[in-house]
Amino acid sequence: MALGDAVLFRQRSMEGMAGGQLGAQLSLSSVPHNMDELVQRTRVHADEAEQPAPQQDGETVAYLPPNLYLCDLRHDAGETSTSLGPAESGLVSKWRMKDRMKTGCVALVLCLNIGVDPPDVIKISPCARMECWIDPSSMLPPKAIDAIGKNLQVQYERWQPRARYKLQLDPTVEEVKRLCSNCRKSAKNERVLFHYNGHGVPRPTVNGEIWLFNKSYTQYIPLSVYELESWLGTPSIYVFDCSAAGMIVNAFCDRPDYGAGNPSPHPAPAMKDCILLAACGAHEILPQNAELPADVFTSCLTTPIKIALRWFCPRSLLKDTLDPDLIDRIPGRQNDRKTPLGELNWIFTAITDTIAWNVLPRELFQRLFRQDLLVASLFRNFLLAERIMRAANCSPQSYPALPPTHQHPMWHAWDMAAEICLSQLPALLSDENLEFQPSPFFTEQLTAFEVWLEHGSSRKNPPEQLPIVLQVLLSQSHRFRALVLLGRFLDMGAWAVDLALSVGIFPYVLKLLQTTATELRQILVFIWTKILALDKSCQVDLVKDGGHQYFIKFLDSDDVCAEQRAMAAFVLAVIADGHPRGQSACIQAGLINICLVHIQTVPGAESQPEPLLLQWLCLCLGKLWDGAPEGQAAYRDNARTTLTSLLSELNPEVRASATYALGTLVKAHSESTIPAETSSVEDEEDEEALTAEREIARSLLKVINDGSPLVRTELAIALARLAIAHNRLFRAAASAYLKPPSSMLSPTFAASRNAGYGYTQQLAFAGTSMMDQSAGLRVGLEGTTPPRPLRPVMSSGSLPSSGNLHGSPSELGYTEEARSLGNGPASNGVSRTWRLRCEESGIYVQCVAAVYALARDPSPRVASIGRQILRSVGVEVVVKPVRTNSGPGHTRNASVPALPPTPLPSGLVRSTSWVASTSGNLASTFRTPPPSPPSRPNFLTSPMGIRRVSSMEQFSSTASTPRDMGRIPIRISGEIGIATTSPVPRSVSATGLADGSGVPVGTASLSMESTVPTSTLYSWSCGHFSRPLLEPTHEDEDEVLARREERERVALDGMSKCQHSSVSKVSDPISSWVTLSEMGTKAVLLHPFTPLVCSADEKETIRIYNYEEEQLVNSFDNHNAPDKGVSKLCLLNELDDSLLLVASSDGSVRVWKDYTHKDNQRLATAFQTIQGHKPGSRGISAVVDWQQYTGLLYASGEISSITVWNLDTELCFATIPSQSDSCTSAMSASQVHTGQLATGCGDGFVRVYDIRTRGMLVCAMKAHSNRVMGIDFQPGMDLTKMVSASQAGDIKFLDIRNNASPYLSIDAHKGHLTSLAVHRHAPVIASGSSKSFIKVFSTSGEQLSMVRYHNSFLGHRIGPVSCLHFHPYSVLLAAGATDSIVSIYAGEIHSR
């Protein structure tokens, strides 16, 4: 199958970046994304309420949902922000030769002295006589040596035609010295080759001396190779074709500053730049076989095909039928691969490259076979010389030394190719019209490579055929198949890409981008995707060769599927990433407009957009205009509107990428870098840019309540860029936002500060213009009429006149600080740029409010960025560690930093604390100030405070005295106080604000650009293309499936046993665990398939305990924020690798992976579930429940609505009006039916909702007279019956078909009921009391048992019960109490 088809038909395991997760197909197909879809797909289930309970098969489907949630790659990364993208240049670019060179000059020295044999050589008869394929005896000696020299030069020119050649025949020492000096002068820094033929002189000496002649040719004159090296310099390569040539190599290696005498473990640089090739060993003589030439070593190096065939012919099966003289008549040219001679040379190159690749170390292979073309050719031919000369009992030497290669199996492939070619030779020479039949060598090698791909892996040896695949790319007939196989190999991982680049694939695939063959487009884009996913440095080569045009055309093609377009967008994003030339080239080619057009017309299956393409189009746009001056064109191309439409996409990666792209449109430059004097045209352009950036900010604020930390992180980074680009305006807005409350506030304004509005309502009233509300920010206030826009407080603390809501900046709370922005001595042309209009001012206050919310975010990374932004606008964040007393074995999660408080819901007037402007003796926080000083100690011990620096105090209010303004917050015993000693002056900036450290803004100590947080979205997204795309592998898939099957079997057995048995009592204690928590236990949870119990205390310390082995498995803090309190513990994906959901009382939810691994727990996601109330308030008292079947999370509390979150899309799925003036105090989502939800309220009402219906509310009944403490559906498939319990101690059995009154009531406790638990399948319920009782009842109202004492503690009475939980598939009850003891009780069951 072609790679393009493989890409189209491969398994799409999950949308966007979520490839490779088991079971995700089920998740994508079964999770509803909107209300209409849920209603349509579950219409059949709507009739179940009137149908009898189904049999076991039907129950299995409902009880064992197949879907997995929060298991995508973005959740694996968690808060680590791991970078998986292309490495910067130099990190993985070892394959790239940074010191590529060429041989610029060749010195040929021949010492033949034809007619006179050297005295130390005894020649046999017959003897080898041929020199450069010329017989010296066939002509006069002077003509012979001249012809030999010229022929040697021609043979070398075949390998390096552009080098300068200098020839010396039978030279003297002075001539050689002059030759070497001239060669070095001519070559400059290039390599020089020195070829020495010493067949007419004695052997080299032990000291490494070669022999030359005197002028009269009467004496042999020695020349030390050390002198030769000093004349020739480096870099250089020496070829010594003489007997005992190994002596010279030994002399080089024994030189003190080179080899053995060098104390350094690494060779000296001079030695590293020297390469030596010697014909034989130190004690060997050259072969004298008459069948071979006398210079067989030189022949192997310069005419390999000819010598190889002549050597092979007598040893082949054709020796009796083939005339060796025909070898010289092989038709064709060596550079024409379609001819016999060219194909033989092509095969020879592939085989010698393959031998070297598989034998040499990678670094040595790169140096010898990829650095210099002539050196590479000589070493390929050297491998042949070793094979031929070893057969003649000679061992060629080299430096660097090579391992033996003469017996490598690939030589047999060469013999076969040579034999096939020679067998056709007689017929080809006799008939010129006969067509040459190509060798099957490359086809067979590709087949062998394909076999390796079927069974190979990173744990096995690399494929031997990889260099051959490289050579096959040169052939048009084999190219497509070779590219497909290469793509499959690269898809195996980064190690495979690195191997391919090391073998030299890069220049080949770079040149292929010039081809116009349409069948190669998809595979070339795929290969470049894999290359750039590993090494970003290739972007320079692509832009230099115009390769970006290829991918732009591919992206804009009509016949390309979405996933392949995404690959092209990824390649273009890498080209533009941090590369100004790449950005400019792509922008000039119109890529911005192409991306925007495709965002608006992205195709997808079933009319759904392709998330991966949308994601990479956005990331590509972000990289294109990030820091590029040409990016201003995006404003004219309506980029903001196009990207804003993606902020509501279902895929979190798409929303995050769109947020990233919008954020990069903001130019994060310091305002101090704006020139003091600008032309009117530039001034208008700046004003246009500022206006566009303000509109971008309005768009970005739409994702402030997004459920994905990935999206909120990009929002925080975008706001950080905006805070830097508009720093003065941000500081002015922060000053107004933190202004202390005035006693002259209107009643409406005072009421709004304590109304408990959500963050979206804060934005609606943060500005002074209703225009801000029209941008999608107007939300009803908990069923009440929204108050009118608030009038801001002036710098004096008084309200502006009632008729001047759109007045001057001072009337907007911006004080003299904002007014002075355009009136300085150097603000001639900039004054209009910074002058604020009333309708523009509100967006900055909204952004400040958003930053405050982000600084309180449940995600540590988002909160950290939020605090960083606050510091950049002059608000100092003071964090105090949370002090807890943990028991033995308890460990803190150091990776989760302290989180700051959250902004207040009110208008422009803001204060860090009411005490900041009055007494000055308390730490400032974000809390809403009460009418009088608070009595609760929480305000005093807030672990995190926000303080204004003194410069901000100057503009806060006239209520602050100069003495208070001089005080600075200091640490006192780990808390925050205000110094009462002599004041310490703070540095004041031009705007009247100082940064968090007191350094004036605009000084050299503060670099605005350096404060921009780094986004990891792009590099993390790049990791998708580093993983297998064609054949996603799951190495542990069998194990995962086996575990799930086993758990399904256990669950079904437990369900059957519970449903078909009767429970007589639940009071047998099987385990008691002292948690050592000072705050008692607030929530417990029994794991369905392992003997683990999870508990959480008031300080949100999570503990995992094995009740069979009686040991603590893990312990960690849910978070370190000041507001503490656990609402509920839930398990997600309980049939697989379960996740622990911890819901806090403030409405925040955190989901943990690997929570049973000691100290290795990871935060998968975190978000705020309740948006209708100020986040972080202790008054929320959030209640949540999880429904695995639909993937929905329900949340409510001290608000008048229920928010429904889809954890697959990580968006708010729906908001259900609770239709009650009271809070929601208890909640239960049906685990066996889709969409059913039961709630209990503080006024005793019980309501049942079905989110599949339009009205949602099914029924409401006044079941209790007091606060409902617990509610749940009765065991089984009957969704019409429920159980609820109130604080007064009464338990009511309800039927929604008769909502007039309960059909059964039990007075379980005389008041003080604290908790209720209903078994999922067994007919048993349990209730707990603060009077230290646990009572167990059957669903018919019969009391089965009561627990009052701890058996294991000698009759010690149990503590006040705070929480209960039943095991879902066994009759086990876990109970937590305020005395820090968690007990587990077993039930006694009997078969019915």
PDB file of C-alpha atoms in Angstrom, residues 44 264 291 320 333 817 992 1363 1384:
ATOM      1  CA  VAL A  44     -34.369   5.647  22.844  1.00  0.00           C
ATOM      2  CA  SER A 264      45.461  13.264  25.829  1.00  0.00           C
ATOM      3  CA  GLU A 291      47.437 -11.165 -13.265  1.00  0.00           C
ATOM      4  CA  ASP A 320      35.796 -20.334 -19.205  1.00  0.00           C
ATOM      5  CA  ARG A 333      29.542   5.780 -18.856  1.00  0.00           C
ATOM      6  CA  GLU A 817      -1.122  58.435  36.343  1.00  0.00           C
ATOM      7  CA  GLY A 992       3.604  56.191  39.514  1.00  0.00           C
ATOM      8  CA  CYS A1363     -18.571  10.608  55.206  1.00  0.00           C
ATOM      9  CA  ILE A1384     -14.157  -0.390  56.683  1.00  0.00           C
TER      10      ILE A1384
END
